[in-house]
């Protein structure tokens, strides 16, 4: 399906909270994302993907049941209080039918109560901390992105081998600690042994102290020794390589990331991990369309969070097809719970108990790819080894209480 770029044009009004936009023939979506700060690339990609998902699922019409989509973007600037305030205003003054976002798990955590208080849908796209659709979630919150359990359990499947000893490194905030908890829990079901966890401040630039503690925990262990790191935001955990872990027989490995971050993976050539998305991994017509259109419009392949955004757009449209355009919250909840649909990652579905979108992951090996020489990855790519199926990641589901 080849759609005109003009189909991305939406109705334009007097402003985000202007009453002139509050028309009955609109479906109003507030996209609250962290466009200021270190997560800006993630935020931009989710917005591009959201619009492409709506476009694809409506076959370019950008409407459902005669109602035009009206998507507004607001910048939460990585500030939890601002994210919460923007969400409150979007629901009340902006009269949003659905809110999407944010990028940061810390901002998302602050926004959860506003969704419950206003009894409106919040669809989390990028924020990955498991508890957002776990014990801190509520019935108004759904998530289309993968969560920390997806990352942790898929990477444990890759690295949980016999005679393997592991230490971890992660940022010291919700995303990092949730991610390591998931990885730790998953490793308990494998023969591998986790011997040390290390956390560093967000934005950390000197990893000397962390490296020494990790090396002391690993260096005298028998078997294969690896450091699995998980990171998002400012700071460069690959600085740990400056401390020469190889002299202790220690390897450094990680999971997936956005394309610009893959340039740093040159130091990890040959290492393996599991990722949420790499554009060459999924093989299906929707991903083919996403790749073709993203290359035509932006000159680059779709990124990690572009796929997340597209799944969000498709999910919203598919739910509204079921409700025939009805945006009543209770009607939407019934449509979304258990909703299954085709996506850039194949067939996915919302788990009815915790509202998390269940989706596959991808086992990859870091390689050099001549096709990527002129991209942000600077020639670094992934060999896609296999899909890690939904049924393989046996992480627990925390049923929502309210």
PDB file of N, CA and C in Angstrom, residues 122-134 137-151 276 308 311-312 315 336-341 345 348-361 390 393 395-400:
ATOM      1  N   UNK A 122      -4.879   6.534  29.072  1.00  0.00           N
ATOM      2  CA  UNK A 122      -3.483   6.917  28.842  1.00  0.00           C
ATOM      3  C   UNK A 122      -2.799   5.716  28.221  1.00  0.00           C
ATOM      4  N   UNK A 123      -2.309   5.873  27.001  1.00  0.00           N
ATOM      5  CA  UNK A 123      -1.625   4.787  26.317  1.00  0.00           C
ATOM      6  C   UNK A 123      -0.133   5.087  26.316  1.00  0.00           C
ATOM      7  N   UNK A 124       0.604   4.359  27.148  1.00  0.00           N
ATOM      8  CA  UNK A 124       2.042   4.568  27.264  1.00  0.00           C
ATOM      9  C   UNK A 124       2.720   3.970  26.040  1.00  0.00           C
ATOM     10  N   UNK A 125       3.588   4.779  25.393  1.00  0.00           N
ATOM     11  CA  UNK A 125       4.244   4.273  24.193  1.00  0.00           C
ATOM     12  C   UNK A 125       5.700   3.868  24.440  1.00  0.00           C
ATOM     13  N   UNK A 126       6.506   4.703  25.077  1.00  0.00           N
ATOM     14  CA  UNK A 126       7.930   4.409  25.185  1.00  0.00           C
ATOM     15  C   UNK A 126       8.374   3.999  26.584  1.00  0.00           C
ATOM     16  N   UNK A 127       7.820   4.606  27.620  1.00  0.00           N
ATOM     17  CA  UNK A 127       8.272   4.329  28.989  1.00  0.00           C
ATOM     18  C   UNK A 127       8.170   2.835  29.288  1.00  0.00           C
ATOM     19  N   UNK A 128       9.259   2.242  29.811  1.00  0.00           N
ATOM     20  CA  UNK A 128       9.360   0.788  29.835  1.00  0.00           C
ATOM     21  C   UNK A 128       9.298   0.147  31.209  1.00  0.00           C
ATOM     22  N   UNK A 129       9.339   0.909  32.300  1.00  0.00           N
ATOM     23  CA  UNK A 129       9.341   0.284  33.627  1.00  0.00           C
ATOM     24  C   UNK A 129       8.124  -0.622  33.786  1.00  0.00           C
ATOM     25  N   UNK A 130       8.362  -1.847  34.236  1.00  0.00           N
ATOM     26  CA  UNK A 130       7.285  -2.847  34.304  1.00  0.00           C
ATOM     27  C   UNK A 130       6.130  -2.396  35.177  1.00  0.00           C
ATOM     28  N   UNK A 131       6.430  -1.685  36.280  1.00  0.00           N
ATOM     29  CA  UNK A 131       5.368  -1.386  37.237  1.00  0.00           C
ATOM     30  C   UNK A 131       4.319  -0.419  36.709  1.00  0.00           C
ATOM     31  N   UNK A 132       4.569   0.214  35.566  1.00  0.00           N
ATOM     32  CA  UNK A 132       3.596   1.155  35.002  1.00  0.00           C
ATOM     33  C   UNK A 132       2.332   0.435  34.541  1.00  0.00           C
ATOM     34  N   UNK A 133       2.473  -0.793  34.097  1.00  0.00           N
ATOM     35  CA  UNK A 133       1.311  -1.637  33.817  1.00  0.00           C
ATOM     36  C   UNK A 133       1.318  -2.842  34.752  1.00  0.00           C
ATOM     37  N   UNK A 134       1.980  -2.678  35.893  1.00  0.00           N
ATOM     38  CA  UNK A 134       2.030  -3.708  36.916  1.00  0.00           C
ATOM     39  C   UNK A 134       1.352  -3.199  38.173  1.00  0.00           C
ATOM     40  N   UNK A 137       0.035   0.397  38.048  1.00  0.00           N
ATOM     41  CA  UNK A 137      -0.869   0.754  36.961  1.00  0.00           C
ATOM     42  C   UNK A 137      -2.308   0.862  37.437  1.00  0.00           C
ATOM     43  N   UNK A 138      -3.187   1.232  36.509  1.00  0.00           N
ATOM     44  CA  UNK A 138      -4.619   1.254  36.802  1.00  0.00           C
ATOM     45  C   UNK A 138      -5.384   0.936  35.519  1.00  0.00           C
ATOM     46  N   UNK A 139      -6.676   0.742  35.624  1.00  0.00           N
ATOM     47  CA  UNK A 139      -7.476   0.231  34.516  1.00  0.00           C
ATOM     48  C   UNK A 139      -7.543   1.180  33.330  1.00  0.00           C
ATOM     49  N   UNK A 140      -7.133   2.435  33.497  1.00  0.00           N
ATOM     50  CA  UNK A 140      -7.190   3.402  32.399  1.00  0.00           C
ATOM     51  C   UNK A 140      -5.888   3.447  31.603  1.00  0.00           C
ATOM     52  N   UNK A 141      -4.888   2.695  32.053  1.00  0.00           N
ATOM     53  CA  UNK A 141      -3.560   2.744  31.441  1.00  0.00           C
ATOM     54  C   UNK A 141      -3.308   1.487  30.612  1.00  0.00           C
ATOM     55  N   UNK A 142      -2.885   1.684  29.372  1.00  0.00           N
ATOM     56  CA  UNK A 142      -2.464   0.611  28.484  1.00  0.00           C
ATOM     57  C   UNK A 142      -1.047   0.950  27.997  1.00  0.00           C
ATOM     58  N   UNK A 143      -0.295  -0.070  27.599  1.00  0.00           N
ATOM     59  CA  UNK A 143       1.044   0.203  27.068  1.00  0.00           C
ATOM     60  C   UNK A 143       1.268  -0.589  25.793  1.00  0.00           C
ATOM     61  N   UNK A 144       1.745   0.115  24.752  1.00  0.00           N
ATOM     62  CA  UNK A 144       2.048  -0.528  23.476  1.00  0.00           C
ATOM     63  C   UNK A 144       3.521  -0.883  23.336  1.00  0.00           C
ATOM     64  N   UNK A 145       4.402  -0.156  24.037  1.00  0.00           N
ATOM     65  CA  UNK A 145       5.820  -0.483  23.987  1.00  0.00           C
ATOM     66  C   UNK A 145       6.122  -1.752  24.766  1.00  0.00           C
ATOM     67  N   UNK A 146       7.299  -2.297  24.531  1.00  0.00           N
ATOM     68  CA  UNK A 146       7.718  -3.429  25.367  1.00  0.00           C
ATOM     69  C   UNK A 146       8.000  -2.889  26.756  1.00  0.00           C
ATOM     70  N   UNK A 147       8.021  -3.764  27.757  1.00  0.00           N
ATOM     71  CA  UNK A 147       8.360  -3.315  29.095  1.00  0.00           C
ATOM     72  C   UNK A 147       9.664  -3.968  29.551  1.00  0.00           C
ATOM     73  N   UNK A 148      10.062  -3.658  30.775  1.00  0.00           N
ATOM     74  CA  UNK A 148      11.332  -4.178  31.288  1.00  0.00           C
ATOM     75  C   UNK A 148      11.343  -5.700  31.349  1.00  0.00           C
ATOM     76  N   UNK A 149      10.182  -6.313  31.542  1.00  0.00           N
ATOM     77  CA  UNK A 149      10.131  -7.774  31.537  1.00  0.00           C
ATOM     78  C   UNK A 149      10.477  -8.336  30.161  1.00  0.00           C
ATOM     79  N   UNK A 150       9.977  -7.711  29.105  1.00  0.00           N
ATOM     80  CA  UNK A 150      10.349  -8.151  27.761  1.00  0.00           C
ATOM     81  C   UNK A 150      11.869  -8.106  27.592  1.00  0.00           C
ATOM     82  N   UNK A 151      12.469  -6.976  27.992  1.00  0.00           N
ATOM     83  CA  UNK A 151      13.924  -6.840  27.867  1.00  0.00           C
ATOM     84  C   UNK A 151      14.648  -7.886  28.714  1.00  0.00           C
ATOM     85  N   UNK A 276      14.037  -5.053  21.251  1.00  0.00           N
ATOM     86  CA  UNK A 276      12.618  -4.812  20.981  1.00  0.00           C
ATOM     87  C   UNK A 276      12.351  -4.745  19.482  1.00  0.00           C
ATOM     88  N   UNK A 308       7.371   1.271  17.921  1.00  0.00           N
ATOM     89  CA  UNK A 308       6.482   1.422  19.076  1.00  0.00           C
ATOM     90  C   UNK A 308       5.360   2.404  18.766  1.00  0.00           C
ATOM     91  N   UNK A 311       2.790   0.944  16.428  1.00  0.00           N
ATOM     92  CA  UNK A 311       1.889   0.012  17.101  1.00  0.00           C
ATOM     93  C   UNK A 311       0.833   0.766  17.900  1.00  0.00           C
ATOM     94  N   UNK A 312       1.220   1.904  18.481  1.00  0.00           N
ATOM     95  CA  UNK A 312       0.259   2.721  19.219  1.00  0.00           C
ATOM     96  C   UNK A 312      -0.839   3.229  18.299  1.00  0.00           C
ATOM     97  N   UNK A 315      -3.108   0.403  17.238  1.00  0.00           N
ATOM     98  CA  UNK A 315      -3.954  -0.043  18.346  1.00  0.00           C
ATOM     99  C   UNK A 315      -5.140   0.889  18.552  1.00  0.00           C
ATOM    100  N   UNK A 336     -10.216  -2.449  24.077  1.00  0.00           N
ATOM    101  CA  UNK A 336      -8.764  -2.621  24.144  1.00  0.00           C
ATOM    102  C   UNK A 336      -8.351  -3.880  24.904  1.00  0.00           C
ATOM    103  N   UNK A 337      -9.077  -4.245  25.927  1.00  0.00           N
ATOM    104  CA  UNK A 337      -8.682  -5.404  26.720  1.00  0.00           C
ATOM    105  C   UNK A 337      -8.750  -6.680  25.874  1.00  0.00           C
ATOM    106  N   UNK A 338      -7.604  -7.287  25.683  1.00  0.00           N
ATOM    107  CA  UNK A 338      -7.531  -8.494  24.866  1.00  0.00           C
ATOM    108  C   UNK A 338      -7.445  -8.233  23.373  1.00  0.00           C
ATOM    109  N   UNK A 339      -7.446  -6.951  22.962  1.00  0.00           N
ATOM    110  CA  UNK A 339      -7.396  -6.625  21.529  1.00  0.00           C
ATOM    111  C   UNK A 339      -6.138  -7.207  20.886  1.00  0.00           C
ATOM    112  N   UNK A 340      -6.305  -7.936  19.792  1.00  0.00           N
ATOM    113  CA  UNK A 340      -5.191  -8.482  19.017  1.00  0.00           C
ATOM    114  C   UNK A 340      -5.184  -7.814  17.649  1.00  0.00           C
ATOM    115  N   UNK A 341      -3.989  -7.501  17.154  1.00  0.00           N
ATOM    116  CA  UNK A 341      -3.903  -6.861  15.842  1.00  0.00           C
ATOM    117  C   UNK A 341      -2.535  -7.117  15.228  1.00  0.00           C
ATOM    118  N   UNK A 345       5.672  -5.772  14.237  1.00  0.00           N
ATOM    119  CA  UNK A 345       6.301  -6.914  14.896  1.00  0.00           C
ATOM    120  C   UNK A 345       5.457  -8.175  14.772  1.00  0.00           C
ATOM    121  N   UNK A 348       0.196  -9.136  17.726  1.00  0.00           N
ATOM    122  CA  UNK A 348       0.399  -8.741  19.121  1.00  0.00           C
ATOM    123  C   UNK A 348      -0.971  -8.614  19.785  1.00  0.00           C
ATOM    124  N   UNK A 349      -0.981  -8.563  21.131  1.00  0.00           N
ATOM    125  CA  UNK A 349      -2.274  -8.402  21.808  1.00  0.00           C
ATOM    126  C   UNK A 349      -2.078  -7.769  23.179  1.00  0.00           C
ATOM    127  N   UNK A 350      -3.103  -7.043  23.629  1.00  0.00           N
ATOM    128  CA  UNK A 350      -3.104  -6.487  24.976  1.00  0.00           C
ATOM    129  C   UNK A 350      -3.531  -7.567  25.957  1.00  0.00           C
ATOM    130  N   UNK A 351      -2.711  -7.804  26.975  1.00  0.00           N
ATOM    131  CA  UNK A 351      -3.112  -8.755  27.997  1.00  0.00           C
ATOM    132  C   UNK A 351      -4.268  -8.150  28.786  1.00  0.00           C
ATOM    133  N   UNK A 352      -5.373  -8.858  28.948  1.00  0.00           N
ATOM    134  CA  UNK A 352      -6.534  -8.261  29.612  1.00  0.00           C
ATOM    135  C   UNK A 352      -6.317  -7.975  31.092  1.00  0.00           C
ATOM    136  N   UNK A 353      -5.354  -8.651  31.725  1.00  0.00           N
ATOM    137  CA  UNK A 353      -5.167  -8.483  33.168  1.00  0.00           C
ATOM    138  C   UNK A 353      -4.344  -7.257  33.545  1.00  0.00           C
ATOM    139  N   UNK A 354      -3.338  -6.913  32.725  1.00  0.00           N
ATOM    140  CA  UNK A 354      -2.499  -5.767  33.091  1.00  0.00           C
ATOM    141  C   UNK A 354      -2.370  -4.718  31.989  1.00  0.00           C
ATOM    142  N   UNK A 355      -3.020  -4.937  30.848  1.00  0.00           N
ATOM    143  CA  UNK A 355      -3.076  -3.961  29.748  1.00  0.00           C
ATOM    144  C   UNK A 355      -1.719  -3.743  29.070  1.00  0.00           C
ATOM    145  N   UNK A 356      -0.799  -4.672  29.233  1.00  0.00           N
ATOM    146  CA  UNK A 356       0.486  -4.625  28.542  1.00  0.00           C
ATOM    147  C   UNK A 356       0.346  -5.287  27.171  1.00  0.00           C
ATOM    148  N   UNK A 357       0.904  -4.638  26.130  1.00  0.00           N
ATOM    149  CA  UNK A 357       0.902  -5.251  24.806  1.00  0.00           C
ATOM    150  C   UNK A 357       1.945  -6.358  24.777  1.00  0.00           C
ATOM    151  N   UNK A 358       1.504  -7.574  24.555  1.00  0.00           N
ATOM    152  CA  UNK A 358       2.388  -8.728  24.499  1.00  0.00           C
ATOM    153  C   UNK A 358       2.933  -8.845  23.083  1.00  0.00           C
ATOM    154  N   UNK A 359       4.257  -8.977  22.965  1.00  0.00           N
ATOM    155  CA  UNK A 359       4.911  -8.876  21.664  1.00  0.00           C
ATOM    156  C   UNK A 359       6.220  -9.648  21.657  1.00  0.00           C
ATOM    157  N   UNK A 360       6.681 -10.074  20.475  1.00  0.00           N
ATOM    158  CA  UNK A 360       7.948 -10.801  20.403  1.00  0.00           C
ATOM    159  C   UNK A 360       9.141  -9.868  20.557  1.00  0.00           C
ATOM    160  N   UNK A 361      10.302 -10.448  20.779  1.00  0.00           N
ATOM    161  CA  UNK A 361      11.579  -9.742  20.797  1.00  0.00           C
ATOM    162  C   UNK A 361      12.487 -10.424  19.759  1.00  0.00           C
ATOM    163  N   UNK A 390       6.444 -14.630  22.036  1.00  0.00           N
ATOM    164  CA  UNK A 390       5.711 -14.198  23.224  1.00  0.00           C
ATOM    165  C   UNK A 390       5.638 -15.321  24.255  1.00  0.00           C
ATOM    166  N   UNK A 393       8.729 -15.973  26.771  1.00  0.00           N
ATOM    167  CA  UNK A 393       9.044 -15.044  27.861  1.00  0.00           C
ATOM    168  C   UNK A 393       7.987 -15.195  28.954  1.00  0.00           C
ATOM    169  N   UNK A 395       7.161 -14.225  31.851  1.00  0.00           N
ATOM    170  CA  UNK A 395       7.222 -13.312  32.989  1.00  0.00           C
ATOM    171  C   UNK A 395       5.845 -13.203  33.649  1.00  0.00           C
ATOM    172  N   UNK A 396       5.831 -12.865  34.927  1.00  0.00           N
ATOM    173  CA  UNK A 396       4.561 -12.821  35.667  1.00  0.00           C
ATOM    174  C   UNK A 396       3.699 -11.640  35.233  1.00  0.00           C
ATOM    175  N   UNK A 397       2.404 -11.806  35.331  1.00  0.00           N
ATOM    176  CA  UNK A 397       1.447 -10.752  35.027  1.00  0.00           C
ATOM    177  C   UNK A 397       0.800 -10.313  36.333  1.00  0.00           C
ATOM    178  N   UNK A 398       0.951  -9.028  36.654  1.00  0.00           N
ATOM    179  CA  UNK A 398       0.348  -8.475  37.870  1.00  0.00           C
ATOM    180  C   UNK A 398      -1.010  -7.918  37.493  1.00  0.00           C
ATOM    181  N   UNK A 399      -2.059  -8.524  37.990  1.00  0.00           N
ATOM    182  CA  UNK A 399      -3.418  -8.095  37.634  1.00  0.00           C
ATOM    183  C   UNK A 399      -3.730  -6.747  38.261  1.00  0.00           C
ATOM    184  N   UNK A 400      -4.295  -5.870  37.446  1.00  0.00           N
ATOM    185  CA  UNK A 400      -4.653  -4.534  37.923  1.00  0.00           C
ATOM    186  C   UNK A 400      -5.734  -4.619  38.994  1.00  0.00           C
TER     187      UNK A 400
END
